[in-house]
């Protein structure tokens, strides 16, 4: 397909740091309110990032190795559907790790419940509890973009590559994003939020999966 409008070597690294910068400013804004509850949520958010960001880096490093590119456009242009038909274990593991990241980074069940208002169990929601008007709107809009980004990275692994059929590929993409949203909805309808201490176990599991995928890619 075509390259992104803004595409250059190393843009995937920039993406990670842009997301980290957004997290930083969200935490700072929460602490600026002076609320002890928002400080608690900020602490939890920062703790989750310690495990989530290395997992994200390892997933991208594995994809860069396979896609032979340091640009997201180049990586996903070089990934072909046959890797899934062959059930390549590396990309199956990357798919699991990215899905775990999508849930934790977007505060979805089972890591967090975006609809709860119980202070002792809130993470992201408590960070925006004292925001309103334009500030709250910007935070919610940013959260929706973040979910779209992680969904795009995950769905891109499953998409077949049609260099000459851009419209067909876009249709596949939107169908895939719809299935991604349905899968999140099913999880939120059938599962409850897990205990806070168990969240770190799942984050460690995602990190272990990404490390194993990276090692498999290096030794192939």
CSV table of C-alpha atoms in Angstrom, one decimal, residues 27 42-52 200 203:
chain,number,residue,atom,x,y,z
A,27,UNK,CA,-0.3,12.2,35.0
A,42,UNK,CA,-1.3,8.6,38.7
A,43,UNK,CA,0.9,6.3,40.8
A,44,UNK,CA,-0.9,3.2,39.4
A,45,UNK,CA,-0.7,4.5,35.9
A,46,UNK,CA,3.0,5.1,36.2
A,47,UNK,CA,3.5,1.6,37.7
A,48,UNK,CA,1.7,0.0,34.8
A,49,UNK,CA,3.8,1.9,32.3
A,50,UNK,CA,7.0,0.3,33.7
A,51,UNK,CA,5.8,-3.1,32.2
A,52,UNK,CA,3.7,-1.9,29.3
A,200,UNK,CA,0.9,-6.9,37.3
A,203,UNK,CA,1.5,-7.3,32.5
